[in-house]
Short mmCIF file of C-alpha atoms and ligand atoms in Angstrom, two decimals:
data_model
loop_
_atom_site.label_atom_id
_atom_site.label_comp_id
_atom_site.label_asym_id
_atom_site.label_seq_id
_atom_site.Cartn_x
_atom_site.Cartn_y
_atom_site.Cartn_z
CA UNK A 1014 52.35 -108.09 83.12
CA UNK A 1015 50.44 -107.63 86.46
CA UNK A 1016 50.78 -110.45 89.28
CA UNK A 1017 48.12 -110.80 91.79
CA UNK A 1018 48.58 -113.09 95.00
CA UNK A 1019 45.33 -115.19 95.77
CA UNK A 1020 45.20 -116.79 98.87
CA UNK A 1021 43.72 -120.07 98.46
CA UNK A 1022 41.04 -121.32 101.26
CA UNK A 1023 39.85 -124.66 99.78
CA UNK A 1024 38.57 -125.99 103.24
CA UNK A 1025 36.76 -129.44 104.02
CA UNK A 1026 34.55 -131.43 102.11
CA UNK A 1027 34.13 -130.41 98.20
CA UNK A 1028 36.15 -127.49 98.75
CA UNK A 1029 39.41 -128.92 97.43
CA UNK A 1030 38.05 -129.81 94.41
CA UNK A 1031 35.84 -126.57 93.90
CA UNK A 1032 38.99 -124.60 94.35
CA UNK A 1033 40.80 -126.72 92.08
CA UNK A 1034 38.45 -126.08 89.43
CA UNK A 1035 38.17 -122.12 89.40
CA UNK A 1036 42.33 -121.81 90.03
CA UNK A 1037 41.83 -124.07 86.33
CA UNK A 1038 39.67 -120.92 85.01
CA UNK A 1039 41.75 -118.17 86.72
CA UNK A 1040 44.84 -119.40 85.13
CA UNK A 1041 43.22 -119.71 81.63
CA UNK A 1042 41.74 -116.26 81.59
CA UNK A 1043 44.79 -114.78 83.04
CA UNK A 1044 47.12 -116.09 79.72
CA UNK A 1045 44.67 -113.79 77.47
CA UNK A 1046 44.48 -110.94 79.60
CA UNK A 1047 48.17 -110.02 79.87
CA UNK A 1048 47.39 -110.87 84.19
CA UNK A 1049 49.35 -113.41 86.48
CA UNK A 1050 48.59 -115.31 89.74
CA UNK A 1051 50.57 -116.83 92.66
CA UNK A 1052 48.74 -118.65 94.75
CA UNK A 1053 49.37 -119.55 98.17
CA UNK A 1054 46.97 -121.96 100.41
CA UNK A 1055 45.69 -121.62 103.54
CA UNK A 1056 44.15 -123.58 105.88
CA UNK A 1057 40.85 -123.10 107.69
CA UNK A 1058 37.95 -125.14 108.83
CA UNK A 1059 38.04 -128.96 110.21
CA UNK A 1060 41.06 -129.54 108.19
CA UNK A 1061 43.35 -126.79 110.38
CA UNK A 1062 41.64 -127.95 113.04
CA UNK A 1063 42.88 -131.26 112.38
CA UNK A 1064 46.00 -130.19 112.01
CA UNK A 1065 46.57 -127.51 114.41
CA UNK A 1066 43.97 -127.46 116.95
CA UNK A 1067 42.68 -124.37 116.14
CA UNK A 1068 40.25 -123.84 112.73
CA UNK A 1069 41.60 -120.64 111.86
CA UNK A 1070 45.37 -120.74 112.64
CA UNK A 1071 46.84 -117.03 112.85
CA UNK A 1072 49.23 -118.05 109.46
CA UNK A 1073 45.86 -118.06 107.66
CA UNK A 1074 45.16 -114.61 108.65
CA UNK A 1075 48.89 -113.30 107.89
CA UNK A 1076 48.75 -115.16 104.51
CA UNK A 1077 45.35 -113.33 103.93
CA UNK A 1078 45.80 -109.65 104.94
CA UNK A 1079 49.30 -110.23 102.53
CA UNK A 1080 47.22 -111.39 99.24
CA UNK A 1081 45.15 -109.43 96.98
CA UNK A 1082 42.01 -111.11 97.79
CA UNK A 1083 40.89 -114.52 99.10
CA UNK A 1084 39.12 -117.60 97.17
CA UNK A 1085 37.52 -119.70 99.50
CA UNK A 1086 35.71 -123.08 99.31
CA UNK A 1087 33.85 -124.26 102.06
CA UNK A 1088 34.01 -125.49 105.72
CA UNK A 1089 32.66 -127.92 108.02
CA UNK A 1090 30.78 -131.58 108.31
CA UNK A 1091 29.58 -133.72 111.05
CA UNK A 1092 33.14 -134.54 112.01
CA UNK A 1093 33.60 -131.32 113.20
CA UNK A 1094 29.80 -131.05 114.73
CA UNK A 1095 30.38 -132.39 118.39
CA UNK A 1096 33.42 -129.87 119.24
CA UNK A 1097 33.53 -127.04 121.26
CA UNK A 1098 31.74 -123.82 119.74
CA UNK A 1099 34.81 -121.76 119.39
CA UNK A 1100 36.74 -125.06 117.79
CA UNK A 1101 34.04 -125.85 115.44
CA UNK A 1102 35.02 -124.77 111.91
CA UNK A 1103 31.68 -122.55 111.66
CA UNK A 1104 33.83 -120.34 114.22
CA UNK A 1105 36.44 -120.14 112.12
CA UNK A 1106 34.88 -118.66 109.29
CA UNK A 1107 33.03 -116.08 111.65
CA UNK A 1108 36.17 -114.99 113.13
CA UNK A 1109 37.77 -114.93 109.78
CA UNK A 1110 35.22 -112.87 108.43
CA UNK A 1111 35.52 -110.14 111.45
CA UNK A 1112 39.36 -110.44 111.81
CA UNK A 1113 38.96 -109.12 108.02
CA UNK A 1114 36.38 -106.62 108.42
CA UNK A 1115 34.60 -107.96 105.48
CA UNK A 1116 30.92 -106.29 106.47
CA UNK A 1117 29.28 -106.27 103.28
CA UNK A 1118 28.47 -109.69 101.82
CA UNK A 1119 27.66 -109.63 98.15
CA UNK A 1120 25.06 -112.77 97.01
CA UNK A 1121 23.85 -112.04 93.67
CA UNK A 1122 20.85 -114.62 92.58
CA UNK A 1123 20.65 -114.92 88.81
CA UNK A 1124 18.40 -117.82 86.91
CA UNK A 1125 20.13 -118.45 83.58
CA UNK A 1126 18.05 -119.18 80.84
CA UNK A 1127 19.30 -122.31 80.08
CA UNK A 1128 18.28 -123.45 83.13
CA UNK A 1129 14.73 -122.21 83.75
CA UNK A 1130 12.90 -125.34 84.21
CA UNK A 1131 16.10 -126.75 86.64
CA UNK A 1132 14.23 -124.17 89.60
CA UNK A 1133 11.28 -126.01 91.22
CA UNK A 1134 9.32 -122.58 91.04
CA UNK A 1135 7.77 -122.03 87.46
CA UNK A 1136 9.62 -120.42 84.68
CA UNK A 1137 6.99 -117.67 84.47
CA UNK A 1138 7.97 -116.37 87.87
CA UNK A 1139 11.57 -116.79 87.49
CA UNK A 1140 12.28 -115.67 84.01
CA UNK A 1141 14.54 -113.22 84.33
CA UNK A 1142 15.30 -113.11 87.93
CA UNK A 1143 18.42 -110.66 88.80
CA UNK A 1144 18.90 -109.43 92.35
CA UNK A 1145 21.42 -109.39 95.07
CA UNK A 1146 21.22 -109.86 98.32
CA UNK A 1147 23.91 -107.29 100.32
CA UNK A 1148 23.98 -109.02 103.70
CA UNK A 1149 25.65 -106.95 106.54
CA UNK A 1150 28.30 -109.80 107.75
CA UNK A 1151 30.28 -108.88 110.75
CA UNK A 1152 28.01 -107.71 113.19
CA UNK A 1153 23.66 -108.60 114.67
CA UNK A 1154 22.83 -111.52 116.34
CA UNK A 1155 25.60 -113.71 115.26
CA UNK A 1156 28.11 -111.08 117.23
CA UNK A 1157 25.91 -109.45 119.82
CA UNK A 1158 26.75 -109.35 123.27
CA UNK A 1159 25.80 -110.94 125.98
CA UNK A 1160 25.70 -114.27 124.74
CA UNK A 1161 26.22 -117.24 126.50
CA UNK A 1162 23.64 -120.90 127.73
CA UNK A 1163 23.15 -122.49 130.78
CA UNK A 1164 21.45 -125.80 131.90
CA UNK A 1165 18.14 -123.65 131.40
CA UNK A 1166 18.51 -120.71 129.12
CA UNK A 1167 20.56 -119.92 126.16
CA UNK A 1168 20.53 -116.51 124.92
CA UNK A 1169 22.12 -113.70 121.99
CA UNK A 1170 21.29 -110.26 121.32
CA UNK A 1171 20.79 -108.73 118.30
CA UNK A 1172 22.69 -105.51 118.18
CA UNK A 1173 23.56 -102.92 115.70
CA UNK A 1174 24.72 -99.73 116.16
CA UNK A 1175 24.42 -96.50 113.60
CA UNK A 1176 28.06 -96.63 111.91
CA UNK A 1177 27.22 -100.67 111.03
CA UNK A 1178 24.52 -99.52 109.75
CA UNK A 1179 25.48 -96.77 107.75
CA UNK A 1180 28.09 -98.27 106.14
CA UNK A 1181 26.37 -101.28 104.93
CA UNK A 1182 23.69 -99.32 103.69
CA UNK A 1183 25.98 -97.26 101.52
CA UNK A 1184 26.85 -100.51 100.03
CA UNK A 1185 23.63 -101.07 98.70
CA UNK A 1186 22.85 -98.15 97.44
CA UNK A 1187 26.24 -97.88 95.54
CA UNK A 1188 25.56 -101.34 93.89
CA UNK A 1189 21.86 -100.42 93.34
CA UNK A 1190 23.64 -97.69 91.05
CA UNK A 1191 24.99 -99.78 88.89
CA UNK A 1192 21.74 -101.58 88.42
CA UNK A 1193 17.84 -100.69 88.50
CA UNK A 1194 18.15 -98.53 91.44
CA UNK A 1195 16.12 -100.33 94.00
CA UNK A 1196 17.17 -101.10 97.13
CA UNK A 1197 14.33 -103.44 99.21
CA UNK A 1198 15.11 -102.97 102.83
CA UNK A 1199 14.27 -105.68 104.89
CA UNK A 1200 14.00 -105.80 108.89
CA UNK A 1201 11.71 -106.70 111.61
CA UNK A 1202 10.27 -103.30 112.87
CA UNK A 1203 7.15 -104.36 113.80
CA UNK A 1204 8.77 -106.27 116.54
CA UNK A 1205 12.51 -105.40 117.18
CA UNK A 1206 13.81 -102.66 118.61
CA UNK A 1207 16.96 -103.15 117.02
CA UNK A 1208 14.77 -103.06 113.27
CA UNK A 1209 13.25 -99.70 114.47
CA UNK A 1210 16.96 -98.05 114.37
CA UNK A 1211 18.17 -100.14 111.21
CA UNK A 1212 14.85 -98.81 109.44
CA UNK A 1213 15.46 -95.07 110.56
CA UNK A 1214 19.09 -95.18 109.54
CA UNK A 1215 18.64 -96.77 106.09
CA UNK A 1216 16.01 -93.86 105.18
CA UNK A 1217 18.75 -91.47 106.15
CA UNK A 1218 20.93 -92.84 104.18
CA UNK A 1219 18.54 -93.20 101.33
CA UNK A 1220 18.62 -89.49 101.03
CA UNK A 1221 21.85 -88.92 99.97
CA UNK A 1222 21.03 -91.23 96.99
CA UNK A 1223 17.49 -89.87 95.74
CA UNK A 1224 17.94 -91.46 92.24
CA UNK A 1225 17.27 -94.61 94.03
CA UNK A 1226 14.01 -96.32 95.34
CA UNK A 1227 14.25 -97.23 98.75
CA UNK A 1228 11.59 -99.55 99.95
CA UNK A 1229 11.09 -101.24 103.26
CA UNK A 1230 9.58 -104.79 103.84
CA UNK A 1231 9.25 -106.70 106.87
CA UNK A 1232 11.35 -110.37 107.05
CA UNK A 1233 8.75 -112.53 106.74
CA UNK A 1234 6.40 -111.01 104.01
CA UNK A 1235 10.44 -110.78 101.86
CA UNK A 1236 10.44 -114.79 102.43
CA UNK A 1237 7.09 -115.03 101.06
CA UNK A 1238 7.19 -112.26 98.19
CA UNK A 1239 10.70 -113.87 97.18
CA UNK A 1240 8.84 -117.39 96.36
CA UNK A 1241 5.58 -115.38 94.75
CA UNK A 1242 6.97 -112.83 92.67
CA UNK A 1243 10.90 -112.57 93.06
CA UNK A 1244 11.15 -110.31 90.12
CA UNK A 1245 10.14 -107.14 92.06
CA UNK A 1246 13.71 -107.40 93.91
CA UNK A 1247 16.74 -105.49 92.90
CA UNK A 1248 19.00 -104.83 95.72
CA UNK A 1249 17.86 -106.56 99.00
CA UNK A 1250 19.52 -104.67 102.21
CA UNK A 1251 19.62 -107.38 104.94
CA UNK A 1252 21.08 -107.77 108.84
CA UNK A 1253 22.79 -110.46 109.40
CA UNK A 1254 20.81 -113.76 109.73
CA UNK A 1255 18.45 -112.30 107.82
CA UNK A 1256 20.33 -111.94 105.33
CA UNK A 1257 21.86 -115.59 105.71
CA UNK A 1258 18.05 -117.25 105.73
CA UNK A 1259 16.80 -114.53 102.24
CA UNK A 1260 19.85 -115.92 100.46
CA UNK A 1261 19.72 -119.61 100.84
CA UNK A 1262 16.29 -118.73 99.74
CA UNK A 1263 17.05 -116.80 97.06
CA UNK A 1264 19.36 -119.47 95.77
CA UNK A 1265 16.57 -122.04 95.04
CA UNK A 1266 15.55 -119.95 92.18
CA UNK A 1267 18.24 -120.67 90.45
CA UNK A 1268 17.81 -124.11 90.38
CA UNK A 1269 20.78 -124.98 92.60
CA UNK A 1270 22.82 -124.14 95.58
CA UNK A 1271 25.60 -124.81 93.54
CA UNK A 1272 25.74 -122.09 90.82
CA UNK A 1273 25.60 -119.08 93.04
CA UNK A 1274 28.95 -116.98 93.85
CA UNK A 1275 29.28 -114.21 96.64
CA UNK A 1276 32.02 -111.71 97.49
CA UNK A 1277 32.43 -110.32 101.17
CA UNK A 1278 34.26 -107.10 100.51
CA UNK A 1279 34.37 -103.36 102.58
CA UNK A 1280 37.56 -104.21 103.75
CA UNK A 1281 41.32 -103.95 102.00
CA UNK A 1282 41.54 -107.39 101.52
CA UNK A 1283 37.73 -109.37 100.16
CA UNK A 1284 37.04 -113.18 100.81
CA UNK A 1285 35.11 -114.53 97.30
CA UNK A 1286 33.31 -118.13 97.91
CA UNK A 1287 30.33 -119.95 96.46
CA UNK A 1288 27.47 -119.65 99.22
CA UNK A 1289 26.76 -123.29 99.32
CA UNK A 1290 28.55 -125.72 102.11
CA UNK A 1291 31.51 -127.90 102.03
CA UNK A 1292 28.29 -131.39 101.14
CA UNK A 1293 30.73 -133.52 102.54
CA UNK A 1294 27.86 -136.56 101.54
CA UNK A 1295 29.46 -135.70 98.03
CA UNK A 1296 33.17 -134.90 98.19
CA UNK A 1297 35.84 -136.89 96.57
CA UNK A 1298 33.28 -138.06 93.95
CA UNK A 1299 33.76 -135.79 91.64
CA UNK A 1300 30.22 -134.76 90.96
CA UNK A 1301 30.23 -131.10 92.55
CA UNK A 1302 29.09 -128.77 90.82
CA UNK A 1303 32.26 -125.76 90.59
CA UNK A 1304 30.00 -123.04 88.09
CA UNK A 1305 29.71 -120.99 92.17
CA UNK A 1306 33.33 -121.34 92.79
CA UNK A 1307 33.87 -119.99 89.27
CA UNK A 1308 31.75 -117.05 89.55
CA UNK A 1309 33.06 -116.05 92.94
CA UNK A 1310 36.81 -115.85 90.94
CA UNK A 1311 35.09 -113.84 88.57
CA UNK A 1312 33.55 -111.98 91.50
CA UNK A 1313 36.87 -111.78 92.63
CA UNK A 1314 38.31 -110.51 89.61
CA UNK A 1315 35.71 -107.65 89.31
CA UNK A 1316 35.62 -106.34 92.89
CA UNK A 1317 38.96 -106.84 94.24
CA UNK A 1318 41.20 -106.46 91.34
CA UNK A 1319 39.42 -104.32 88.80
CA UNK A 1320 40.30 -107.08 85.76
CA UNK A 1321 36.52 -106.47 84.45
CA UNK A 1322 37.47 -108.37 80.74
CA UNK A 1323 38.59 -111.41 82.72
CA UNK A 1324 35.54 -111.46 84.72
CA UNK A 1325 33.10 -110.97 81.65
CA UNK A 1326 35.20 -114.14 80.24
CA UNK A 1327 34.48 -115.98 82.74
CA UNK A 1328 31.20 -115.49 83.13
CA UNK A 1329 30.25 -116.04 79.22
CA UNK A 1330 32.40 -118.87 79.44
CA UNK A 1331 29.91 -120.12 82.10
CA UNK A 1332 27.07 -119.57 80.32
CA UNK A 1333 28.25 -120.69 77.09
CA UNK A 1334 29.11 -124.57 79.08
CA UNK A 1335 25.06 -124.13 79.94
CA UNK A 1336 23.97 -123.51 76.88
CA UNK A 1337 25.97 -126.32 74.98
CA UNK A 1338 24.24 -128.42 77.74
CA UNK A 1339 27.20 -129.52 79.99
CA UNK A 1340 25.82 -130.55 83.50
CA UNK A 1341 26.89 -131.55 86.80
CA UNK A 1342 25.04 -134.22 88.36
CA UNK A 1343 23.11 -132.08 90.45
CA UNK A 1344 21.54 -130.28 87.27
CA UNK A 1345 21.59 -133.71 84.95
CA UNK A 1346 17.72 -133.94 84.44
CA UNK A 1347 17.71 -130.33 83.37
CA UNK A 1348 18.32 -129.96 79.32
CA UNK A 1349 21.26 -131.55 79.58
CA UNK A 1350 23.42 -133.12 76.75
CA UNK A 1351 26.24 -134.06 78.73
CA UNK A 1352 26.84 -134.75 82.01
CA UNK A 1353 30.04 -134.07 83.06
CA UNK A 1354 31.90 -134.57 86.32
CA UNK A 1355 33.55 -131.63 88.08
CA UNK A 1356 37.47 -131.65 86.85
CA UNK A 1357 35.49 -132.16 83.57
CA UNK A 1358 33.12 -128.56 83.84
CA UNK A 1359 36.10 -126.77 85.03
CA UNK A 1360 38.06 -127.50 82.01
CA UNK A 1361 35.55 -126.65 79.35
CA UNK A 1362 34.55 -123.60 81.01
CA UNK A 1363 38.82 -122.53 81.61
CA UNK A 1364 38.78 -123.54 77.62
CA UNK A 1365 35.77 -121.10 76.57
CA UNK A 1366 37.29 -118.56 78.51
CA UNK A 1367 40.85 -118.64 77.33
CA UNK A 1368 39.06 -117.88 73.97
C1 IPM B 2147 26.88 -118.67 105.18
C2 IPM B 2147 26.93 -119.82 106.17
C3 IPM B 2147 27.64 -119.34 107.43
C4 IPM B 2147 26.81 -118.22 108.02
C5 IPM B 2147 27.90 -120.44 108.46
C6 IPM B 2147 28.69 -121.60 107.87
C7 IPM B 2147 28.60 -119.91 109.68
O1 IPM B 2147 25.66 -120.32 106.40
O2 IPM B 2147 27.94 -118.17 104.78
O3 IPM B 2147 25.77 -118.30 104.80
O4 IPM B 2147 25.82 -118.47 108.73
O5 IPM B 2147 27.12 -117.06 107.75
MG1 MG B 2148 24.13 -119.48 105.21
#
């Protein structure tokens, strides 16, 4: 039997209980798949700050760079909002994120069936919908030097150099293999110097994979096309902030924030956590919504550690709870035939997939 070791990030706000609910999944797939996992937890966000003064204490990074791969919940809330930039837990995840070298963020945007009328666009533009965003992560704007405000002026620089690049755009056109072969890349060339190199470098790239389709679309006409006809999207190559705007976005067509996984991976070790926020307005109800959480383990499983049977469990699993009509709160008006609070989706999805 393999063992892997998952380090366990469950953060502020409904991370705790997020976590809680795919470790209940993880374990149940990993009894029929001959697997094992030790987890050990970590602390990052308000909560180390709380504790230690410092959002990401250097134990979370040793306990990290020692696991397998990471599952994360979420950070932050208005607690945390008046502190210091570098002490705010938003800085914490950053310099996770770069102490890791994750570069390549993964943010698939799927609209399950079962939930086509839950998305507040109509189900004849969303039928269907399958595309992921692949979101450089460790470099532009949010890293760019010089940086800095004054009484007067505040100001950040959007940099990227050929090598970041390169290697992100590999990324997308190695995952646009495994699917349609499209890769939509998106910058601001029209204005930005910066977008004039990105735009050169990605057609370089392109070449080396001519079975794909590389396309290039400015920023603002992908935020428009995404809400008019977000079925002509397969891979969507982003920068950084970009890339954070498109997939918030993108998630809306979905229905909610709260089903969609991602995986931040190009590194040894990968960090796997739902794209939505830590909603402390919600937490310690118990009416979050884990199905994200769940499908960044499976993420996890797929990416990092290769278990591809435990992953397809767990995502059937997911859609099976959908289509027998369990819902969270947040999805309650949509078909639903039970609502169900969020210990209570975690353990009928962990029971579908033990199957
Ligand atoms: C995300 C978040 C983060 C980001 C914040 C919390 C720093 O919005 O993961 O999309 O901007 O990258
Ligand atoms: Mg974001």
């Amino acid at each position: 039997m393999k063992t892997y070791k998952i380090a366990l990030i469950k953060g502020d706000g409904i991370g705790p209980e997020i976590i809680d609910e795919a470790v209940k999944v993880l374990d149940a797939v990993a009894s029929c798949c001959d697997i094992e996992f030790s987890y050990e937890e970590a602390l990052m966000g308000g909560c180390a700050y709380d504790i230690t003064g410092d959002p990401l204490p250097q134990e979370t990074i040793n306990i990290s760079l020692n696991s397998d791969a990471v599952l994360f919940g979420a950070i932050g809330g208005q607690k945390w909002d008046n502190l210091p930039r570098e002490k705010r837990p938003e800085s914490g995840l950053l310099r996770f994120r770069k102490e890791l070298g994750v570069y390549a963020n993964l943010r698939p945007a799927t609209v399950f069936d079962e939930l086509i009328n839950a998305s507040s666009l109509k189900p004849e533009v969303i039928k269907g919908v399958d595309l992921m965003v692949v979101r450089e992560l460790i470099g532009g704007i949010y890293f760019g030097e010089p940086r800095g405000r004054d009484e007067n002026r505040g100001w950040n620089t959007m940099v990227y150099t050929r090598d970041e690049i390169v290697r992100i755009a590999h990324q997308a056109f190695k995952i646009a293999m495994t699917r349609s072969k499209r890769v939509c890349s998106i910058d601001k060339a029209n204005v930005l110097d910066v977008s004039q190199l990105w735009r050169d470098v990605v057609t370089e790239v392109g070449r080396e994979y001519p079975e794909v389709e590389l396309t290039h679309m400015y920023v603002d006409n992908a935020a428009m096309q995404l809400i008019r006809d977000p079925r002509q999207f397969d891979v969507m190559l982003t920068g950084n902030i970009f890339g954070d705007i498109l997939s918030d976005e993108a998630s809306m067509l979905s229905g909610s924030i709260g089903l969609l996984p991602s995986a931040s991976i190009g590194a040894k070790i990968g960090v796997y956590e739902p794209i939505h926020g830590s909603a402390p307005d919600i937490a310690g109800q118990g009416i979050a919504n884990p199905i994200a959480t769940i499908l960044s383990a499976s993420m996890m499983l797929r990416y990092a550690l290769g278990e591809n049977i435990a992953a397809d469990k767990i995502e059937s699993a997911v859609k099976r709870a959908l289509k027998e009509g369990y819902r969270t709160k947040d999805l309650a008006q949509y078909d639903a035939k039970e609502v169900c609070s969020t210990s209570e989706m975690g353990s009928i999805i962990a029971n579908y997939a033990a199957k």
